[in-house]
Amino acid sequence: MRSWSAILDNLFFSLPIIWRVVIIFIVLGLMVIVARKKKFLTPSGTIGAVVVGLIVFYIGGISGFVLLLFFFLSSSIITKLTKNEAGDRKGRSIMQVIANGLPCCIALILYRLSPYPDAFLVAFAASIAEAEADTLSGEIGRLSHKDPVSIITFTRLPKGISGGVTVLGLSAGVLSSFLIALLFAGTFGSTLQAFLTIAASGFLGSVFDSFLGATLQVQYRTKDGRLTEDEYDGEERNERARGIRWIDNDMVNLLSGLFSFSIASVLALL
């Protein structure tokens, strides 16, 4: 039995290109209005979201856009709900949108061009599962009553410093990865192997994100000795404490998404 999104996909792809483009821009326009009103996106992030949404909608159809939209709305809402725990949030910037959206866009382009489309469709869902798992594990993990521990040394870290994990955050990562895999099964349809590949690759990518955060991601030290991921404290530049300067949180997110994309592609091809 075909899903409702598969039926809509058949109708969508049967339309002339011009009408497909019109529909895409109408839907994206409505999404942007809501996102800007709720401050889910910065002005630059809005541009990035439109580009990513255009690629995903045009190639992946309604089913692909449903997965992307679910990630965007759920992660944005969770982030807003936890802002009292972590300070005010200004919305996703263009670099944050690209970091989370580029792997799934690459997967869909390869899905269209490759002789192995099914493998890259699974990789598309896995990259979204990683972004969902990483975002929800981080945001929900902040609500833990205990400070996170380093994924490398298992020593306590201040909340908000990359490389730390909590039981609550890891649990959220596992559940959110399985949720994306379940949504993929309900839209595109899925074998058990594809379902497990998406769920496992998404969660492993979020763990890899923490590993990079604890090893290669740049961190700075403020004048009063606190560790931070911000290069500047007001107008004063912080001293680099460790990590590679160009590997910031956005780069870690991008590398983690590509990591999940790569694992899922290999497993699907096998």
Tab-separated table of N, CA and C in Angstrom, residues 37-202:
chain	number	residue	atom	x	y	z
A	37	LYS	N	8.750	34.735	11.459
A	37	LYS	CA	7.873	35.237	12.515
A	37	LYS	C	8.225	34.602	13.854
A	38	LYS	N	8.557	33.304	13.834
A	38	LYS	CA	8.906	32.588	15.066
A	38	LYS	C	10.392	32.723	15.402
A	39	LYS	N	11.133	33.432	14.548
A	39	LYS	CA	12.574	33.635	14.739
A	39	LYS	C	13.342	32.315	14.752
A	40	PHE	N	12.903	31.392	13.886
A	40	PHE	CA	13.641	30.145	13.719
A	40	PHE	C	14.878	30.363	12.857
A	41	LEU	N	14.862	31.419	12.022
A	41	LEU	CA	15.944	31.692	11.082
A	41	LEU	C	16.371	33.150	11.176
A	42	THR	N	17.664	33.378	10.981
A	42	THR	CA	18.150	34.740	10.800
A	42	THR	C	17.905	35.124	9.334
A	43	PRO	N	18.075	36.396	8.959
A	43	PRO	CA	17.915	36.764	7.542
A	43	PRO	C	18.822	35.958	6.607
A	44	SER	N	20.080	35.761	7.005
A	44	SER	CA	20.980	34.970	6.154
A	44	SER	C	20.569	33.499	6.156
A	45	GLY	N	20.111	33.014	7.315
A	45	GLY	CA	19.659	31.635	7.393
A	45	GLY	C	18.454	31.369	6.519
A	46	THR	N	17.628	32.393	6.322
A	46	THR	CA	16.457	32.258	5.449
A	46	THR	C	16.875	31.952	4.017
A	47	ILE	N	17.917	32.631	3.546
A	47	ILE	CA	18.423	32.389	2.195
A	47	ILE	C	18.914	30.954	2.064
A	48	GLY	N	19.689	30.505	3.053
A	48	GLY	CA	20.187	29.133	3.024
A	48	GLY	C	19.067	28.111	3.058
A	49	ALA	N	18.047	28.373	3.865
A	49	ALA	CA	16.928	27.437	3.984
A	49	ALA	C	16.149	27.330	2.677
A	50	VAL	N	16.004	28.446	1.968
A	50	VAL	CA	15.298	28.422	0.687
A	50	VAL	C	16.070	27.592	-0.330
A	51	VAL	N	17.395	27.753	-0.367
A	51	VAL	CA	18.212	26.998	-1.317
A	51	VAL	C	18.146	25.501	-1.007
A	52	VAL	N	18.330	25.143	0.267
A	52	VAL	CA	18.266	23.732	0.655
A	52	VAL	C	16.874	23.168	0.388
A	53	GLY	N	15.840	23.911	0.771
A	53	GLY	CA	14.477	23.460	0.540
A	53	GLY	C	14.156	23.277	-0.928
A	54	LEU	N	14.669	24.173	-1.765
A	54	LEU	CA	14.446	24.078	-3.204
A	54	LEU	C	15.043	22.799	-3.776
A	55	ILE	N	16.283	22.491	-3.377
A	55	ILE	CA	16.946	21.283	-3.875
A	55	ILE	C	16.223	20.024	-3.403
A	56	VAL	N	15.895	19.994	-2.114
A	56	VAL	CA	15.245	18.800	-1.554
A	56	VAL	C	13.859	18.606	-2.146
A	57	PHE	N	13.092	19.674	-2.268
A	57	PHE	CA	11.728	19.576	-2.794
A	57	PHE	C	11.751	19.195	-4.272
A	58	TYR	N	12.632	19.810	-5.054
A	58	TYR	CA	12.649	19.568	-6.498
A	58	TYR	C	13.069	18.138	-6.822
A	59	ILE	N	14.067	17.620	-6.097
A	59	ILE	CA	14.562	16.272	-6.387
A	59	ILE	C	13.820	15.214	-5.582
A	60	GLY	N	13.637	15.474	-4.292
A	60	GLY	CA	13.038	14.466	-3.410
A	60	GLY	C	11.534	14.488	-3.358
A	61	GLY	N	10.931	15.501	-3.985
A	61	GLY	CA	9.485	15.576	-4.001
A	61	GLY	C	8.898	15.880	-2.635
A	62	ILE	N	7.620	15.605	-2.489
A	62	ILE	CA	6.919	15.891	-1.245
A	62	ILE	C	7.442	15.006	-0.114
A	63	SER	N	7.759	13.753	-0.422
A	63	SER	CA	8.281	12.849	0.606
A	63	SER	C	9.594	13.367	1.177
A	64	GLY	N	10.503	13.799	0.297
A	64	GLY	CA	11.772	14.338	0.764
A	64	GLY	C	11.593	15.612	1.561
A	65	PHE	N	10.677	16.470	1.109
A	65	PHE	CA	10.449	17.727	1.798
A	65	PHE	C	9.818	17.497	3.170
A	66	VAL	N	8.983	16.457	3.297
A	66	VAL	CA	8.369	16.135	4.583
A	66	VAL	C	9.446	15.822	5.615
A	67	LEU	N	10.459	15.030	5.220
A	67	LEU	CA	11.544	14.702	6.143
A	67	LEU	C	12.314	15.953	6.552
A	68	LEU	N	12.638	16.795	5.572
A	68	LEU	CA	13.380	18.022	5.866
A	68	LEU	C	12.560	18.958	6.741
A	69	LEU	N	11.289	19.109	6.421
A	69	LEU	CA	10.424	20.011	7.182
A	69	LEU	C	10.247	19.517	8.617
A	70	PHE	N	10.129	18.206	8.791
A	70	PHE	CA	9.997	17.656	10.140
A	70	PHE	C	11.235	17.977	10.963
A	71	PHE	N	12.421	17.785	10.367
A	71	PHE	CA	13.652	18.111	11.083
A	71	PHE	C	13.703	19.589	11.438
A	72	PHE	N	13.392	20.432	10.473
A	72	PHE	CA	13.498	21.874	10.703
A	72	PHE	C	12.549	22.336	11.805
A	73	LEU	N	11.299	21.898	11.743
A	73	LEU	CA	10.317	22.346	12.725
A	73	LEU	C	10.586	21.762	14.108
A	74	SER	N	10.843	20.462	14.165
A	74	SER	CA	11.047	19.826	15.470
A	74	SER	C	12.296	20.357	16.155
A	75	SER	N	13.405	20.493	15.411
A	75	SER	CA	14.644	20.985	16.014
A	75	SER	C	14.519	22.449	16.414
A	76	SER	N	13.832	23.245	15.597
A	76	SER	CA	13.660	24.666	15.913
A	76	SER	C	12.780	24.854	17.140
A	77	ILE	N	11.709	24.069	17.237
A	77	ILE	CA	10.799	24.176	18.383
A	77	ILE	C	11.505	23.749	19.666
A	78	ILE	N	12.238	22.632	19.597
A	78	ILE	CA	12.965	22.163	20.778
A	78	ILE	C	14.000	23.193	21.210
A	79	THR	N	14.686	23.793	20.244
A	79	THR	CA	15.681	24.814	20.556
A	79	THR	C	15.044	26.013	21.240
A	80	LYS	N	13.889	26.448	20.730
A	80	LYS	CA	13.192	27.578	21.348
A	80	LYS	C	12.703	27.235	22.750
A	81	LEU	N	12.227	26.018	22.945
A	81	LEU	CA	11.703	25.620	24.251
A	81	LEU	C	12.808	25.538	25.305
A	82	THR	N	14.038	25.278	24.874
A	82	THR	CA	15.146	25.160	25.823
A	82	THR	C	15.961	26.440	25.927
A	83	LYS	N	15.492	27.533	25.336
A	83	LYS	CA	16.288	28.764	25.336
A	83	LYS	C	16.466	29.334	26.738
A	84	ASN	N	15.504	29.065	27.621
A	84	ASN	CA	15.648	29.563	28.986
A	84	ASN	C	16.776	28.860	29.734
A	85	GLU	N	17.118	27.651	29.244
A	85	GLU	CA	18.204	26.916	29.869
A	85	GLU	C	19.556	27.327	29.309
A	86	ALA	N	19.560	27.868	28.085
A	86	ALA	CA	20.841	28.142	27.432
A	86	ALA	C	20.937	29.546	26.883
A	87	GLY	N	20.077	30.440	27.330
A	87	GLY	CA	20.133	31.815	26.842
A	87	GLY	C	19.280	32.004	25.611
A	88	ASP	N	19.192	33.234	25.158
A	88	ASP	CA	18.341	33.569	24.019
A	88	ASP	C	18.908	33.004	22.733
A	89	ARG	N	18.044	32.557	21.853
A	89	ARG	CA	18.449	32.018	20.563
A	89	ARG	C	17.961	32.953	19.469
A	90	LYS	N	18.835	33.247	18.527
A	90	LYS	CA	18.501	34.194	17.471
A	90	LYS	C	18.056	33.515	16.183
A	91	GLY	N	17.997	32.191	16.183
A	91	GLY	CA	17.625	31.491	14.971
A	91	GLY	C	18.856	30.973	14.240
A	92	ARG	N	18.636	30.064	13.307
A	92	ARG	CA	19.739	29.451	12.568
A	92	ARG	C	20.314	30.430	11.549
A	93	SER	N	21.634	30.530	11.519
A	93	SER	CA	22.321	31.354	10.530
A	93	SER	C	22.504	30.564	9.246
A	94	ILE	N	22.999	31.207	8.208
A	94	ILE	CA	23.191	30.524	6.935
A	94	ILE	C	24.226	29.413	7.058
A	95	MET	N	25.267	29.617	7.884
A	95	MET	CA	26.278	28.590	8.060
A	95	MET	C	25.703	27.372	8.775
A	96	GLN	N	24.820	27.591	9.731
A	96	GLN	CA	24.176	26.468	10.420
A	96	GLN	C	23.263	25.704	9.476
A	97	VAL	N	22.552	26.425	8.626
A	97	VAL	CA	21.659	25.778	7.662
A	97	VAL	C	22.464	24.957	6.665
A	98	ILE	N	23.555	25.518	6.159
A	98	ILE	CA	24.395	24.797	5.201
A	98	ILE	C	25.025	23.573	5.853
A	99	ALA	N	25.509	23.727	7.088
A	99	ALA	CA	26.154	22.614	7.785
A	99	ALA	C	25.208	21.429	7.932
A	100	ASN	N	23.937	21.708	8.224
A	100	ASN	CA	22.963	20.627	8.389
A	100	ASN	C	22.334	20.184	7.070
A	101	GLY	N	22.262	21.102	6.092
A	101	GLY	CA	21.539	20.802	4.867
A	101	GLY	C	22.372	20.303	3.705
A	102	LEU	N	23.670	20.631	3.683
A	102	LEU	CA	24.495	20.244	2.539
A	102	LEU	C	24.605	18.732	2.348
A	103	PRO	N	24.839	17.939	3.411
A	103	PRO	CA	24.934	16.485	3.192
A	103	PRO	C	23.685	15.876	2.563
A	104	CYS	N	22.496	16.302	3.004
A	104	CYS	CA	21.283	15.713	2.431
A	104	CYS	C	21.071	16.177	0.994
A	105	CYS	N	21.524	17.394	0.663
A	105	CYS	CA	21.426	17.872	-0.717
A	105	CYS	C	22.354	17.077	-1.629
A	106	ILE	N	23.582	16.820	-1.160
A	106	ILE	CA	24.528	16.014	-1.940
A	106	ILE	C	23.957	14.618	-2.165
A	107	ALA	N	23.356	14.045	-1.116
A	107	ALA	CA	22.779	12.704	-1.230
A	107	ALA	C	21.683	12.660	-2.290
A	108	LEU	N	20.837	13.684	-2.335
A	108	LEU	CA	19.747	13.688	-3.311
A	108	LEU	C	20.255	13.919	-4.729
A	109	ILE	N	21.276	14.732	-4.888
A	109	ILE	CA	21.867	14.927	-6.214
A	109	ILE	C	22.448	13.618	-6.731
A	110	LEU	N	23.141	12.879	-5.853
A	110	LEU	CA	23.672	11.573	-6.237
A	110	LEU	C	22.545	10.563	-6.458
A	111	TYR	N	21.469	10.711	-5.713
A	111	TYR	CA	20.282	9.872	-5.914
A	111	TYR	C	19.749	10.035	-7.333
A	112	ARG	N	19.791	11.251	-7.838
A	112	ARG	CA	19.303	11.517	-9.189
A	112	ARG	C	20.305	11.051	-10.256
A	113	LEU	N	21.597	11.187	-9.979
A	113	LEU	CA	22.616	10.946	-11.007
A	113	LEU	C	23.248	9.564	-10.946
A	114	SER	N	23.235	8.931	-9.771
A	114	SER	CA	23.961	7.683	-9.583
A	114	SER	C	23.180	6.477	-10.121
A	115	PRO	N	23.903	5.410	-10.517
A	115	PRO	CA	23.216	4.165	-10.892
A	115	PRO	C	22.695	3.392	-9.679
A	116	TYR	N	22.968	3.914	-8.471
A	116	TYR	CA	22.503	3.267	-7.242
A	116	TYR	C	21.625	4.237	-6.444
A	117	PRO	N	20.487	4.593	-6.987
A	117	PRO	CA	19.656	5.618	-6.339
A	117	PRO	C	19.163	5.238	-4.952
A	118	ASP	N	18.830	3.964	-4.747
A	118	ASP	CA	18.287	3.553	-3.450
A	118	ASP	C	19.290	3.785	-2.323
A	119	ALA	N	20.569	3.552	-2.592
A	119	ALA	CA	21.597	3.723	-1.573
A	119	ALA	C	21.694	5.183	-1.145
A	120	PHE	N	21.626	6.094	-2.100
A	120	PHE	CA	21.773	7.509	-1.766
A	120	PHE	C	20.477	8.107	-1.213
A	121	LEU	N	19.355	7.445	-1.479
A	121	LEU	CA	18.117	7.869	-0.825
A	121	LEU	C	18.180	7.537	0.667
A	122	VAL	N	18.748	6.383	0.981
A	122	VAL	CA	18.963	6.012	2.382
A	122	VAL	C	19.955	6.982	3.022
A	123	ALA	N	21.007	7.354	2.277
A	123	ALA	CA	22.001	8.303	2.797
A	123	ALA	C	21.370	9.665	3.053
A	124	PHE	N	20.419	10.062	2.216
A	124	PHE	CA	19.688	11.309	2.421
A	124	PHE	C	18.970	11.295	3.765
A	125	ALA	N	18.250	10.220	4.029
A	125	ALA	CA	17.516	10.120	5.294
A	125	ALA	C	18.478	10.028	6.475
A	126	ALA	N	19.609	9.345	6.293
A	126	ALA	CA	20.579	9.193	7.379
A	126	ALA	C	21.189	10.536	7.755
A	127	SER	N	21.447	11.389	6.758
A	127	SER	CA	22.025	12.701	7.059
A	127	SER	C	21.027	13.567	7.831
A	128	ILE	N	19.740	13.433	7.513
A	128	ILE	CA	18.724	14.156	8.280
A	128	ILE	C	18.594	13.566	9.690
A	129	ALA	N	18.693	12.231	9.777
A	129	ALA	CA	18.627	11.580	11.093
A	129	ALA	C	19.781	12.052	11.974
A	130	GLU	N	20.970	12.238	11.379
A	130	GLU	CA	22.117	12.717	12.159
A	130	GLU	C	21.878	14.134	12.658
A	131	ALA	N	21.387	14.997	11.784
A	131	ALA	CA	21.117	16.378	12.188
A	131	ALA	C	20.060	16.429	13.282
A	132	GLU	N	19.034	15.604	13.157
A	132	GLU	CA	17.983	15.552	14.172
A	132	GLU	C	18.531	15.024	15.490
A	133	ALA	N	19.310	13.932	15.428
A	133	ALA	CA	19.859	13.332	16.640
A	133	ALA	C	20.831	14.276	17.332
A	134	ASP	N	21.674	14.938	16.552
A	134	ASP	CA	22.647	15.859	17.132
A	134	ASP	C	21.956	17.039	17.810
A	135	THR	N	20.974	17.622	17.116
A	135	THR	CA	20.281	18.783	17.677
A	135	THR	C	19.494	18.425	18.927
A	136	LEU	N	18.703	17.364	18.861
A	136	LEU	CA	17.867	17.008	20.008
A	136	LEU	C	18.680	16.479	21.182
A	137	SER	N	19.750	15.735	20.899
A	137	SER	CA	20.567	15.242	22.012
A	137	SER	C	21.249	16.391	22.729
A	138	GLY	N	21.672	17.401	21.957
A	138	GLY	CA	22.313	18.563	22.566
A	138	GLY	C	21.335	19.409	23.360
A	139	GLU	N	20.185	19.693	22.758
A	139	GLU	CA	19.217	20.569	23.418
A	139	GLU	C	18.551	19.894	24.608
A	140	ILE	N	18.143	18.652	24.443
A	140	ILE	CA	17.499	17.945	25.550
A	140	ILE	C	18.527	17.580	26.616
A	141	GLY	N	19.759	17.311	26.178
A	141	GLY	CA	20.817	17.011	27.134
A	141	GLY	C	21.090	18.158	28.084
A	142	ARG	N	20.818	19.393	27.638
A	142	ARG	CA	21.005	20.557	28.507
A	142	ARG	C	20.076	20.520	29.719
A	143	LEU	N	18.977	19.787	29.582
A	143	LEU	CA	17.995	19.735	30.666
A	143	LEU	C	18.391	18.745	31.759
A	144	SER	N	19.457	17.982	31.505
A	144	SER	CA	19.913	17.010	32.499
A	144	SER	C	20.356	17.732	33.773
A	145	HIS	N	20.041	17.140	34.922
A	145	HIS	CA	20.434	17.731	36.199
A	145	HIS	C	21.939	17.578	36.452
A	146	LYS	N	22.564	16.634	35.749
A	146	LYS	CA	23.999	16.415	35.918
A	146	LYS	C	24.769	17.052	34.767
A	147	ASP	N	25.981	17.531	35.061
A	147	ASP	CA	26.830	18.070	34.009
A	147	ASP	C	27.244	16.951	33.063
A	148	PRO	N	27.432	17.280	31.777
A	148	PRO	CA	27.877	16.251	30.822
A	148	PRO	C	29.296	15.781	31.129
A	149	VAL	N	29.633	14.612	30.596
A	149	VAL	CA	30.995	14.100	30.719
A	149	VAL	C	31.629	14.072	29.334
A	150	SER	N	32.941	14.249	29.293
A	150	SER	CA	33.662	14.197	28.025
A	150	SER	C	33.560	12.805	27.427
A	151	ILE	N	33.278	12.734	26.140
A	151	ILE	CA	33.169	11.444	25.470
A	151	ILE	C	34.528	10.768	25.345
A	152	ILE	N	35.611	11.528	25.588
A	152	ILE	CA	36.968	10.989	25.509
A	152	ILE	C	37.514	10.625	26.890
A	153	THR	N	37.455	11.583	27.825
A	153	THR	CA	38.088	11.387	29.132
A	153	THR	C	37.101	11.008	30.229
A	154	PHE	N	35.806	11.165	29.973
A	154	PHE	CA	34.740	10.874	30.935
A	154	PHE	C	34.808	11.767	32.172
A	155	THR	N	35.478	12.902	32.060
A	155	THR	CA	35.493	13.890	33.127
A	155	THR	C	34.341	14.872	32.917
A	156	ARG	N	33.913	15.521	33.990
A	156	ARG	CA	32.795	16.449	33.913
A	156	ARG	C	33.176	17.696	33.106
A	157	LEU	N	32.227	18.179	32.296
A	157	LEU	CA	32.411	19.389	31.515
A	157	LEU	C	31.287	20.371	31.828
A	158	PRO	N	31.526	21.662	31.658
A	158	PRO	CA	30.431	22.628	31.812
A	158	PRO	C	29.382	22.410	30.727
A	159	LYS	N	28.140	22.678	31.035
A	159	LYS	CA	27.082	22.568	30.031
A	159	LYS	C	27.336	23.556	28.894
A	160	GLY	N	27.067	23.102	27.676
A	160	GLY	CA	27.234	23.965	26.517
A	160	GLY	C	28.562	23.810	25.815
A	161	ILE	N	29.494	23.031	26.384
A	161	ILE	CA	30.786	22.806	25.757
A	161	ILE	C	30.713	21.541	24.914
A	162	SER	N	31.118	21.625	23.657
A	162	SER	CA	31.064	20.473	22.761
A	162	SER	C	31.984	19.360	23.252
A	163	GLY	N	31.577	18.136	22.959
A	163	GLY	CA	32.352	16.980	23.371
A	163	GLY	C	31.808	16.306	24.610
A	164	GLY	N	30.813	16.922	25.249
A	164	GLY	CA	30.202	16.339	26.428
A	164	GLY	C	28.910	15.621	26.096
A	165	VAL	N	28.639	14.538	26.812
A	165	VAL	CA	27.414	13.767	26.589
A	165	VAL	C	26.741	13.496	27.924
A	166	THR	N	25.433	13.294	27.866
A	166	THR	CA	24.650	12.892	29.033
A	166	THR	C	23.788	11.697	28.647
A	167	VAL	N	23.348	10.952	29.644
A	167	VAL	CA	22.461	9.819	29.376
A	167	VAL	C	21.171	10.316	28.729
A	168	LEU	N	20.658	11.436	29.222
A	168	LEU	CA	19.430	11.999	28.673
A	168	LEU	C	19.627	12.408	27.216
A	169	GLY	N	20.766	13.040	26.921
A	169	GLY	CA	21.040	13.476	25.557
A	169	GLY	C	21.230	12.308	24.603
A	170	LEU	N	21.975	11.299	25.023
A	170	LEU	CA	22.179	10.120	24.179
A	170	LEU	C	20.866	9.398	23.906
A	171	SER	N	20.023	9.314	24.929
A	171	SER	CA	18.711	8.676	24.749
A	171	SER	C	17.868	9.437	23.733
A	172	ALA	N	17.925	10.773	23.807
A	172	ALA	CA	17.191	11.597	22.838
A	172	ALA	C	17.736	11.384	21.436
A	173	GLY	N	19.060	11.217	21.317
A	173	GLY	CA	19.664	10.977	20.013
A	173	GLY	C	19.212	9.665	19.397
A	174	VAL	N	19.164	8.621	20.207
A	174	VAL	CA	18.710	7.312	19.715
A	174	VAL	C	17.260	7.383	19.256
A	175	LEU	N	16.396	7.946	20.089
A	175	LEU	CA	14.971	8.004	19.767
A	175	LEU	C	14.707	8.861	18.533
A	176	SER	N	15.402	9.981	18.406
A	176	SER	CA	15.169	10.857	17.263
A	176	SER	C	15.661	10.218	15.965
A	177	SER	N	16.757	9.456	16.018
A	177	SER	CA	17.226	8.749	14.819
A	177	SER	C	16.211	7.715	14.359
A	178	PHE	N	15.674	6.973	15.309
A	178	PHE	CA	14.653	5.983	14.958
A	178	PHE	C	13.385	6.666	14.450
A	179	LEU	N	13.090	7.843	14.953
A	179	LEU	CA	11.904	8.564	14.503
A	179	LEU	C	12.042	8.979	13.039
A	180	ILE	N	13.217	9.454	12.652
A	180	ILE	CA	13.442	9.812	11.247
A	180	ILE	C	13.377	8.569	10.363
A	181	ALA	N	13.942	7.460	10.837
A	181	ALA	CA	13.873	6.210	10.075
A	181	ALA	C	12.426	5.756	9.900
A	182	LEU	N	11.624	5.929	10.947
A	182	LEU	CA	10.210	5.568	10.870
A	182	LEU	C	9.464	6.481	9.905
A	183	LEU	N	9.801	7.760	9.916
A	183	LEU	CA	9.173	8.701	8.995
A	183	LEU	C	9.562	8.383	7.552
A	184	PHE	N	10.799	7.982	7.347
A	184	PHE	CA	11.245	7.567	6.013
A	184	PHE	C	10.445	6.357	5.535
A	185	ALA	N	10.225	5.401	6.437
A	185	ALA	CA	9.448	4.216	6.071
A	185	ALA	C	8.011	4.580	5.722
A	186	GLY	N	7.480	5.611	6.390
A	186	GLY	CA	6.105	6.015	6.129
A	186	GLY	C	5.932	6.876	4.898
A	187	THR	N	7.014	7.399	4.362
A	187	THR	CA	6.925	8.241	3.164
A	187	THR	C	7.456	7.511	1.933
A	188	PHE	N	8.744	7.193	1.946
A	188	PHE	CA	9.356	6.518	0.800
A	188	PHE	C	9.115	5.017	0.799
A	189	GLY	N	8.816	4.453	1.980
A	189	GLY	CA	8.785	3.007	2.108
A	189	GLY	C	10.186	2.530	2.462
A	190	SER	N	10.300	1.389	3.152
A	190	SER	CA	11.622	0.994	3.626
A	190	SER	C	11.681	-0.489	3.918
A	191	THR	N	12.841	-1.074	3.607
A	191	THR	CA	13.126	-2.420	4.074
A	191	THR	C	13.652	-2.327	5.503
A	192	LEU	N	13.714	-3.457	6.182
A	192	LEU	CA	14.252	-3.475	7.546
A	192	LEU	C	15.712	-3.042	7.542
A	193	GLN	N	16.468	-3.475	6.525
A	193	GLN	CA	17.875	-3.094	6.447
A	193	GLN	C	18.025	-1.580	6.306
A	194	ALA	N	17.225	-0.981	5.431
A	194	ALA	CA	17.298	0.475	5.241
A	194	ALA	C	16.894	1.205	6.511
A	195	PHE	N	15.851	0.715	7.172
A	195	PHE	CA	15.378	1.337	8.417
A	195	PHE	C	16.488	1.350	9.461
A	196	LEU	N	17.122	0.202	9.672
A	196	LEU	CA	18.175	0.092	10.676
A	196	LEU	C	19.410	0.891	10.277
A	197	THR	N	19.701	0.932	8.973
A	197	THR	CA	20.848	1.701	8.489
A	197	THR	C	20.664	3.186	8.785
A	198	ILE	N	19.485	3.701	8.517
A	198	ILE	CA	19.205	5.124	8.768
A	198	ILE	C	19.309	5.435	10.257
A	199	ALA	N	18.671	4.606	11.078
A	199	ALA	CA	18.670	4.850	12.518
A	199	ALA	C	20.079	4.773	13.097
A	200	ALA	N	20.829	3.732	12.715
A	200	ALA	CA	22.174	3.553	13.256
A	200	ALA	C	23.130	4.626	12.755
A	201	SER	N	23.066	4.939	11.465
A	201	SER	CA	23.971	5.936	10.899
A	201	SER	C	23.709	7.316	11.486
A	202	GLY	N	22.439	7.649	11.694
A	202	GLY	CA	22.100	8.933	12.279
A	202	GLY	C	22.639	9.074	13.692
